[in-house]
PDB file of C-alpha atoms in Angstrom:
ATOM      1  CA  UNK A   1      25.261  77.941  96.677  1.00 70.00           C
ATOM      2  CA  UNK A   2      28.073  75.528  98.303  1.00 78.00           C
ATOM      3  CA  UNK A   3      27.447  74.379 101.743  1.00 90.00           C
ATOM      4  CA  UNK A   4      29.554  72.739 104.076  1.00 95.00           C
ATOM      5  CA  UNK A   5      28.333  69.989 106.661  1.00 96.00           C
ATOM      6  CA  UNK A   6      29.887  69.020 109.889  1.00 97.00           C
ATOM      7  CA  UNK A   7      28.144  66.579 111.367  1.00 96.00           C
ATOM      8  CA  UNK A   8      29.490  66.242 114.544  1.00 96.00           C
ATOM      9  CA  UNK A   9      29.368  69.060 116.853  1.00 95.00           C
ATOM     10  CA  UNK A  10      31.212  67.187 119.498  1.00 97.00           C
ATOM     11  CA  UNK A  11      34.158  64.793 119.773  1.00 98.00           C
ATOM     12  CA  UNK A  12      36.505  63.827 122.454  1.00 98.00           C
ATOM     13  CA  UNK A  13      39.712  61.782 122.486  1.00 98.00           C
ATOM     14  CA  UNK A  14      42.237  60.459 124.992  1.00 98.00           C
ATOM     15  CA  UNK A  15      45.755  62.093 124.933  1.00 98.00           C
ATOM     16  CA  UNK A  16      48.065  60.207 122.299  1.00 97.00           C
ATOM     17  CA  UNK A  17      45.452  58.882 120.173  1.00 98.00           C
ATOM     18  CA  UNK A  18      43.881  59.696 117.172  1.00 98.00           C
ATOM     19  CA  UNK A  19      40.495  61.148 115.733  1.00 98.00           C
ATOM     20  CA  UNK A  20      38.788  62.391 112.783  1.00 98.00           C
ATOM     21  CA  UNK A  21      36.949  64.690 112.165  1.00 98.00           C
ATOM     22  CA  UNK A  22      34.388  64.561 109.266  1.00 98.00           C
ATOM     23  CA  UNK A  23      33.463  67.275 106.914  1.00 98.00           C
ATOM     24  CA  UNK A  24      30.766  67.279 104.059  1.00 98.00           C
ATOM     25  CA  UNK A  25      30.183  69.767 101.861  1.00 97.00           C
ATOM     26  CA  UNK A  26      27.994  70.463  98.129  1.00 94.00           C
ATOM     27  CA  UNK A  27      29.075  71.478  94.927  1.00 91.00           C
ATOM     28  CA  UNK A  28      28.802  71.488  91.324  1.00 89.00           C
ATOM     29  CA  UNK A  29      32.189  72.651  90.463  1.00 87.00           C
ATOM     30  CA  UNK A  30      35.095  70.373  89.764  1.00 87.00           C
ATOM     31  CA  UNK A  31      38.034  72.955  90.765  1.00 88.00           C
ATOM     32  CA  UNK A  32      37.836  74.181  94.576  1.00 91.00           C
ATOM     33  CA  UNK A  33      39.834  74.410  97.637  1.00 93.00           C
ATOM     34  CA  UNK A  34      39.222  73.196 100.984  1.00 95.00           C
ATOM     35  CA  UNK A  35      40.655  74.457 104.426  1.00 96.00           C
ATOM     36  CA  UNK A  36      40.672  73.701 108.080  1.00 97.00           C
ATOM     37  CA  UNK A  37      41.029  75.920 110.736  1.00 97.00           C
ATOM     38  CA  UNK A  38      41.386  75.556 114.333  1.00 97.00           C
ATOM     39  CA  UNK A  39      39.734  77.970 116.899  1.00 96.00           C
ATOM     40  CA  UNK A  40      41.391  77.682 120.607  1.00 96.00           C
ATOM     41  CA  UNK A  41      39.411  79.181 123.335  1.00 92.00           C
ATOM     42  CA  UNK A  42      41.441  82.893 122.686  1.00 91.00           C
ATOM     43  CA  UNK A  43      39.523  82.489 119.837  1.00 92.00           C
ATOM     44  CA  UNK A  44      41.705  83.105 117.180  1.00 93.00           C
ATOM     45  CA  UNK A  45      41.184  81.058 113.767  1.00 95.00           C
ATOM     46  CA  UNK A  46      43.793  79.256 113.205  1.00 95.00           C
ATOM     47  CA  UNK A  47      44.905  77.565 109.564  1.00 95.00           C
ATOM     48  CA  UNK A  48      45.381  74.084 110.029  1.00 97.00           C
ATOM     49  CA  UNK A  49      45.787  72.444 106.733  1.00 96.00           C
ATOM     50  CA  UNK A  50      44.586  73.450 102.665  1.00 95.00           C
ATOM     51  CA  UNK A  51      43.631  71.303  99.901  1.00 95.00           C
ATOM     52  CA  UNK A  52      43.376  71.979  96.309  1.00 93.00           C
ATOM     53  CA  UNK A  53      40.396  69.881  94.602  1.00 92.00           C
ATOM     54  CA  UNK A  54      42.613  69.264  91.431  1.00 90.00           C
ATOM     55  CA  UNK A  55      45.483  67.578  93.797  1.00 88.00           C
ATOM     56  CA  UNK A  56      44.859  63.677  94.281  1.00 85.00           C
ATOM     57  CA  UNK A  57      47.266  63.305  96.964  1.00 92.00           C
ATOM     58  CA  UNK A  58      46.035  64.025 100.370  1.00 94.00           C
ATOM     59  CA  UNK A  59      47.779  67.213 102.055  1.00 93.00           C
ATOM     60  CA  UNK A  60      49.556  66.343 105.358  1.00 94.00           C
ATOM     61  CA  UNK A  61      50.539  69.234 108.008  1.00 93.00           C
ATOM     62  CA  UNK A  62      52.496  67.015 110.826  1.00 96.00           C
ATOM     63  CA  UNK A  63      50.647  65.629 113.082  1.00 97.00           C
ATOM     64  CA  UNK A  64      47.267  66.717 110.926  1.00 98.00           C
ATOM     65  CA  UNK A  65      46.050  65.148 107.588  1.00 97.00           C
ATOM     66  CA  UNK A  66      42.778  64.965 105.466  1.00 97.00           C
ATOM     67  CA  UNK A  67      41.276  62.151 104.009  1.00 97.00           C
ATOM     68  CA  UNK A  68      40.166  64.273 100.598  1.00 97.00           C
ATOM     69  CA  UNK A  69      37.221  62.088  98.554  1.00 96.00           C
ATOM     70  CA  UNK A  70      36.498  63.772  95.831  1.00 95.00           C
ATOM     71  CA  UNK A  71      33.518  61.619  94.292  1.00 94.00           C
ATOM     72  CA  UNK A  72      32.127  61.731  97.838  1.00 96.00           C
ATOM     73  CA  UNK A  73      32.666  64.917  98.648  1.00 96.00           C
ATOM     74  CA  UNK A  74      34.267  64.587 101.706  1.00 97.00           C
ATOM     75  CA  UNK A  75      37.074  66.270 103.668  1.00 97.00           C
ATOM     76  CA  UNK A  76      38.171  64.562 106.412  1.00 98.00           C
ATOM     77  CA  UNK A  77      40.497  65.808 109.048  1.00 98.00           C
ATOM     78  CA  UNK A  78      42.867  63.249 110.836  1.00 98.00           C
ATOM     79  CA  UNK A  79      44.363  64.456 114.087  1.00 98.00           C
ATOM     80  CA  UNK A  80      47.353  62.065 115.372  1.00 98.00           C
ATOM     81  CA  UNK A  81      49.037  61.535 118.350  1.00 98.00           C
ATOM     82  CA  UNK A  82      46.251  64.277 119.773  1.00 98.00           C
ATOM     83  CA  UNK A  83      48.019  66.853 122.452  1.00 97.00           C
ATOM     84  CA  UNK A  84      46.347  68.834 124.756  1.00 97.00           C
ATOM     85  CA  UNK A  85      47.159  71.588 122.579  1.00 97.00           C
ATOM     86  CA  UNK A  86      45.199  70.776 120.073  1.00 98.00           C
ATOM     87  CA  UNK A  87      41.563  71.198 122.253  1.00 98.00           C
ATOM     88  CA  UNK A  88      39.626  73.693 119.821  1.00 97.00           C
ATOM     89  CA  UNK A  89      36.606  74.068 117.613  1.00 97.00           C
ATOM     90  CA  UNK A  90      37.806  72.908 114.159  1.00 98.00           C
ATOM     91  CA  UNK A  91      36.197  74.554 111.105  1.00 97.00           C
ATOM     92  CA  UNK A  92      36.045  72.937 107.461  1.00 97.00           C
ATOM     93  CA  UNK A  93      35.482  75.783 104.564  1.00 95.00           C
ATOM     94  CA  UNK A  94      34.795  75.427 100.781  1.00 93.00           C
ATOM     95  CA  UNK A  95      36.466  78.187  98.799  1.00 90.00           C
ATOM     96  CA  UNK A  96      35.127  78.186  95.032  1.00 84.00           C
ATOM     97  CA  UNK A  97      37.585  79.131  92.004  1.00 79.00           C
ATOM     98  CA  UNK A  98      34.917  80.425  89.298  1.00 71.00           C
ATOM     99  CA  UNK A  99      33.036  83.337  88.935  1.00 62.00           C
ATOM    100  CA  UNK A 100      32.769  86.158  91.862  1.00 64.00           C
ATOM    101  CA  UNK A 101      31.748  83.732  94.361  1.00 64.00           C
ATOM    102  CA  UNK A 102      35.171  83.105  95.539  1.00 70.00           C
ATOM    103  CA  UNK A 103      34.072  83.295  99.590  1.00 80.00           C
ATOM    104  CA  UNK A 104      34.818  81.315 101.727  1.00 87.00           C
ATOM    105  CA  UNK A 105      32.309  79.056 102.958  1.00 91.00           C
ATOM    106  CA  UNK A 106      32.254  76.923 106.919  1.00 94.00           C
ATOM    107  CA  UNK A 107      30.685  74.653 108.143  1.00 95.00           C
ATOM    108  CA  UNK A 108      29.459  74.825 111.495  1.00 95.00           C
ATOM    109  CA  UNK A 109      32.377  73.673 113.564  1.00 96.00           C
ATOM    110  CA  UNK A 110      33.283  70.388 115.634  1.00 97.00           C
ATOM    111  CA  UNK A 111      34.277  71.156 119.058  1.00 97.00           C
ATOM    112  CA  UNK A 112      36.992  68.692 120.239  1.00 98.00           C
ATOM    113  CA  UNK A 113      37.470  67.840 123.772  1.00 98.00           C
ATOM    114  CA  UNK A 114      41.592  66.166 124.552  1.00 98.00           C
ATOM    115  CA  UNK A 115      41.439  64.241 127.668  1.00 97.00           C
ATOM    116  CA  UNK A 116      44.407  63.618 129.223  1.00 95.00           C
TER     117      UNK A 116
ATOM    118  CA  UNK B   1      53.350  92.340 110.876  1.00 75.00           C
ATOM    119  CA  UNK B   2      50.945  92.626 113.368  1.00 83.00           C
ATOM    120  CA  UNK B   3      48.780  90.938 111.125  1.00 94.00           C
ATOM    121  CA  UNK B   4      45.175  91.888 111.616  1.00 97.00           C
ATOM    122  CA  UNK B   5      43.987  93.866 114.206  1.00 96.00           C
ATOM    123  CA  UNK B   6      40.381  94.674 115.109  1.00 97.00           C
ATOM    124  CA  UNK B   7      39.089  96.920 118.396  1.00 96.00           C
ATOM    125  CA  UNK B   8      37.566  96.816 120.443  1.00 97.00           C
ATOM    126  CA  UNK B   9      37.590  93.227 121.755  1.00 95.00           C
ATOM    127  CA  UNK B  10      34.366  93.416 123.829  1.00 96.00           C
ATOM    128  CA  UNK B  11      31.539  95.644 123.590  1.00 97.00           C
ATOM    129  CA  UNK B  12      28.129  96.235 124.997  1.00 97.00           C
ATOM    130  CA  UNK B  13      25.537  98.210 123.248  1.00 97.00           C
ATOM    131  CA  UNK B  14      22.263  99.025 123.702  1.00 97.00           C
ATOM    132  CA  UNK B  15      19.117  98.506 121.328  1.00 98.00           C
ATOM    133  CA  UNK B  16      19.245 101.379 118.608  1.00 97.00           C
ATOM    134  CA  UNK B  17      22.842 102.677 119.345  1.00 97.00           C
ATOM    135  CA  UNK B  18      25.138 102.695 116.543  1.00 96.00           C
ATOM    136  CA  UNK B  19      29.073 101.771 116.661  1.00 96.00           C
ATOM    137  CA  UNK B  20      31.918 101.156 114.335  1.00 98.00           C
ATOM    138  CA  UNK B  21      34.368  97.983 114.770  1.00 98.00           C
ATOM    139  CA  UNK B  22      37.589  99.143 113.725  1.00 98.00           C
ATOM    140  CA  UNK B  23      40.152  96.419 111.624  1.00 98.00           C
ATOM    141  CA  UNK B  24      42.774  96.540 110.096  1.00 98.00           C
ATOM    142  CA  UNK B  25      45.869  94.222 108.557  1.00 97.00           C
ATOM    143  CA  UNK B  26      49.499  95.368 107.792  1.00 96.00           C
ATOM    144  CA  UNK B  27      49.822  92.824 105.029  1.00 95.00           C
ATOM    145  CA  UNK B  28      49.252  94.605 102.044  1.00 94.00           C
ATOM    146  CA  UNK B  29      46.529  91.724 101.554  1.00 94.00           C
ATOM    147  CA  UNK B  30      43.831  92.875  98.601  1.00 93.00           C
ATOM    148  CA  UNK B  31      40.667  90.996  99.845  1.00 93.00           C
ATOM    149  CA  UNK B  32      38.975  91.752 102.893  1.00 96.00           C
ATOM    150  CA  UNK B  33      36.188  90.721 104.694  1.00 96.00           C
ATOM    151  CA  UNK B  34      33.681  90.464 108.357  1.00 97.00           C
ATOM    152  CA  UNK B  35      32.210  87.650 109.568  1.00 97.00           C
ATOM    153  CA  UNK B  36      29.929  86.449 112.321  1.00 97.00           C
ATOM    154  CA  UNK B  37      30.284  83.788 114.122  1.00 96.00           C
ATOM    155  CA  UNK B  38      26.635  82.452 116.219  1.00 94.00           C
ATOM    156  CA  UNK B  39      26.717  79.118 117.585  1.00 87.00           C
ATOM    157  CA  UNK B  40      26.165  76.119 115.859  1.00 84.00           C
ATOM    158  CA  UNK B  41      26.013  78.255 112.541  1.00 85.00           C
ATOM    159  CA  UNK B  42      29.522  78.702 112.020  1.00 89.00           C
ATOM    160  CA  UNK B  43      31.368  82.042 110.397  1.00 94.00           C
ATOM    161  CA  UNK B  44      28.837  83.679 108.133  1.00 94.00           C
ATOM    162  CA  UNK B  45      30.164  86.203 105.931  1.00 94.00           C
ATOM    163  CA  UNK B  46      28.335  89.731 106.019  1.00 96.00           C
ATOM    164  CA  UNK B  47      30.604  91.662 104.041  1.00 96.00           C
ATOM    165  CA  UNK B  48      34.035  91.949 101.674  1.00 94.00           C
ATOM    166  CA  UNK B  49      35.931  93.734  99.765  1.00 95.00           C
ATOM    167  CA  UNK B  50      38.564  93.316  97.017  1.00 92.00           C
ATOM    168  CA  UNK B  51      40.353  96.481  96.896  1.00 93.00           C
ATOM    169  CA  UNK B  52      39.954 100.318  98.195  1.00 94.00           C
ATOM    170  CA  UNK B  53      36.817 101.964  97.050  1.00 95.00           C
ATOM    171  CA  UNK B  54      35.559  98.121  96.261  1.00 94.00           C
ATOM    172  CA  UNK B  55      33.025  96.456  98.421  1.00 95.00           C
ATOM    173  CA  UNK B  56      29.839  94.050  98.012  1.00 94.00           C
ATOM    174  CA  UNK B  57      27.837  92.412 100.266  1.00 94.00           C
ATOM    175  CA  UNK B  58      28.228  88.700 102.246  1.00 92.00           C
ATOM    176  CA  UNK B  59      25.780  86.169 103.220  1.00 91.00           C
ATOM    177  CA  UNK B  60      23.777  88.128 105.946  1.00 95.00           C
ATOM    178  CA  UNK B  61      24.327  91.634 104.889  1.00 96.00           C
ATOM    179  CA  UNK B  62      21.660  93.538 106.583  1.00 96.00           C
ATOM    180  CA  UNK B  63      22.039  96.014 109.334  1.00 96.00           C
ATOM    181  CA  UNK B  64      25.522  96.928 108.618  1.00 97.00           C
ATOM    182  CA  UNK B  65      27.940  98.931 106.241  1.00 97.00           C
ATOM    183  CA  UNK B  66      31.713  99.030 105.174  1.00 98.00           C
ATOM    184  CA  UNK B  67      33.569 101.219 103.537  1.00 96.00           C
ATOM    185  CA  UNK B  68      37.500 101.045 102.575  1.00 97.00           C
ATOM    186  CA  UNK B  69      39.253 104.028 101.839  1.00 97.00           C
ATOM    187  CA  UNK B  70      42.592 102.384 102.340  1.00 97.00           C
ATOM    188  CA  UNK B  71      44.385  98.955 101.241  1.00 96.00           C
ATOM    189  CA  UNK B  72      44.455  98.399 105.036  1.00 97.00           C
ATOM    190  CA  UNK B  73      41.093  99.336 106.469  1.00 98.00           C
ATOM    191  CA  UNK B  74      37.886  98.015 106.521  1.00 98.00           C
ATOM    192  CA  UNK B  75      35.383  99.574 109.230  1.00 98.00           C
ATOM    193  CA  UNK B  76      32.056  98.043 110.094  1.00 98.00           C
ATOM    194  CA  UNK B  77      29.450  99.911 110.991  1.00 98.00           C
ATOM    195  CA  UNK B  78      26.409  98.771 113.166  1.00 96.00           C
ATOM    196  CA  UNK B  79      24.011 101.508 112.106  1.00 91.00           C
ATOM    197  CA  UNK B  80      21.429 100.733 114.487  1.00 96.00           C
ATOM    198  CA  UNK B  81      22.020  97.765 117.125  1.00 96.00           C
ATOM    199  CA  UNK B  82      19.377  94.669 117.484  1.00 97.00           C
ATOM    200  CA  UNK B  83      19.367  91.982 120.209  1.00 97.00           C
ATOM    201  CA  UNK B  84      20.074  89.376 116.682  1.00 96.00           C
ATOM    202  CA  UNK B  85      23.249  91.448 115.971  1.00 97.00           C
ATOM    203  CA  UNK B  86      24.733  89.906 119.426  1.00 97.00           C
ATOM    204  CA  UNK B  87      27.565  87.773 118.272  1.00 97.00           C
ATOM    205  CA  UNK B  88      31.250  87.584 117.657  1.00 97.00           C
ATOM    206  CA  UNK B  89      32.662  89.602 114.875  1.00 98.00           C
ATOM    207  CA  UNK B  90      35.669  88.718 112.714  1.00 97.00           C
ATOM    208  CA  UNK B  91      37.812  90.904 110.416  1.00 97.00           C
ATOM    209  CA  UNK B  92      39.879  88.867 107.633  1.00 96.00           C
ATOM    210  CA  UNK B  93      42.077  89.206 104.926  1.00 95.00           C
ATOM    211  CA  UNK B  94      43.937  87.605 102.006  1.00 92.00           C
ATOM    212  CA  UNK B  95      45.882  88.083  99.025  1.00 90.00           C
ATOM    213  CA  UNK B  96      43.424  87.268  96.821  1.00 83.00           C
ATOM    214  CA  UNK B  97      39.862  86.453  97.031  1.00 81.00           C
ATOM    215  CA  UNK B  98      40.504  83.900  94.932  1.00 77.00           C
ATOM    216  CA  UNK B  99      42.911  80.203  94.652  1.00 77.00           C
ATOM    217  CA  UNK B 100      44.243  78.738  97.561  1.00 78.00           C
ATOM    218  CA  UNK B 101      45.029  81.662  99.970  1.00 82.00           C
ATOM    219  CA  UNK B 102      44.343  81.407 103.302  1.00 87.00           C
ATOM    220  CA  UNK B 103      42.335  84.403 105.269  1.00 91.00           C
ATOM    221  CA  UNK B 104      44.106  85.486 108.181  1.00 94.00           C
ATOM    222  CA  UNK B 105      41.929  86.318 110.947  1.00 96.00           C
ATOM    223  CA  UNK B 106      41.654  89.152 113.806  1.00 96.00           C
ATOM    224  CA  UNK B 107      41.346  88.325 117.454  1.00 95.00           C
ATOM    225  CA  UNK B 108      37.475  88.852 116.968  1.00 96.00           C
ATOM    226  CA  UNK B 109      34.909  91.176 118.749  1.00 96.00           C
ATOM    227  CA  UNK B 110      32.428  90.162 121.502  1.00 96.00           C
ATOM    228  CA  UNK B 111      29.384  92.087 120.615  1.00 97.00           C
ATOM    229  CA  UNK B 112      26.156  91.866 123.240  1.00 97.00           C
ATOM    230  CA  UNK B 113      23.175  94.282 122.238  1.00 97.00           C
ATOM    231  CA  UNK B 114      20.856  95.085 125.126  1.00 96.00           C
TER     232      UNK B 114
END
């Protein structure tokens, strides 16, 4: 089965600046998609950005993008200009395309501290 | 659209009690599914379904049932509560269980067992 690494459980960053958050994750499968979501405290999961495996170019949401390495197998998430706002647990998930396992799979989460 | 909606939001149970968490989405959305969240584990999922009178189990299945009668219910039942079933609970859906759809998610359920 796919599984999804986050190896950082906690980063911080100063207002304005940037971070990234890393995400790993294990497959055999050539055709996927990858997601991050963001969960403020209210809890509420949040889609931040998507990313289809087959797609070269790296998918950009605003402020948010990914850093999507295939051969390595690693989905990056690039925060810019970090707000306040954007304080959260951030979630990387692996969503296969063959056969019935089609669920979504997450990683453990990165919480994200914003200092201001 | 109200989206997804789940109740109740917090609930407190005792050690062999039984409950249902209620969800349900307004979307029209085929695929459905609960998760738990636990910390440092991330959402695991513990049940889905792809359509009314369709359902299979998740990940971490065990000590729990659905059922969906409708397009836009999906029920989970605790049948009888355990201290390891304290956790939060998440109702999703999405239009397909498969390609690049995102779930959308309910507001979640804070579940302590006693």
């Amino acid at each position: 089965a796919q599984t999804v690494t986050q190896s950082q459980p906690e980063m911080s960053v100063q207002e304005a600046e940037t971070v990234t958050l890393s995400c790993t994750y294990d497959t055999s499968e050539s055709d996927y998609y990858l997601f991050w979501y963001k969960q403020p405290p209210s809890r509420q999961m949040i889609l931040v950005i998507r990313q289809e495996a087959y797609k070269q170019q790296n998918a950009t949401e605003n402020r948010f993008s990914v850093n999507f390495q295939k051969a390595a197998k690693s989905f990056s998430l690039k925060i810019s200009d970090s707000q306040l706002g954007d304080a959260a647990m951030y979630f990387c998930a692996y969503r296969s395309t063959r056969g019935n396992n089609n669920d979504m799979r997450f990683g453990a989460g990165t919480r994200l501290t914003v200092k201001p | 659209n109200a989206g997804v909606t789940q109740t109740p939001k917090f609930q407190v149970l005792k050690t062999g009690q039984s409950m249902t968490l209620q969800c349900a989405q307004d979307m029209n959305h085929e695929y459905m599914s609960w998760y738990r969240q636990d910390p440092g584990m991330g959402l695991r999922l513990i049940h889905y379904s792809v359509g009314a009178g369709i359902t299979d189990q998740g990940e971490v299945p065990n000590g729990y049932n659905v059922s969906r009668s409708t397009t836009e219910d999906f029920p989970l039942r605790l049948l009888s509560a355990a201290p390891s079933q304290t956790s939060v609970y998440f109702c999703a859906s999405s239009y397909s269980r498969q390609g690049p759809y995102e779930q959308y998610f309910g507001p979640g359920t804070r579940l302590t067992v006693t």
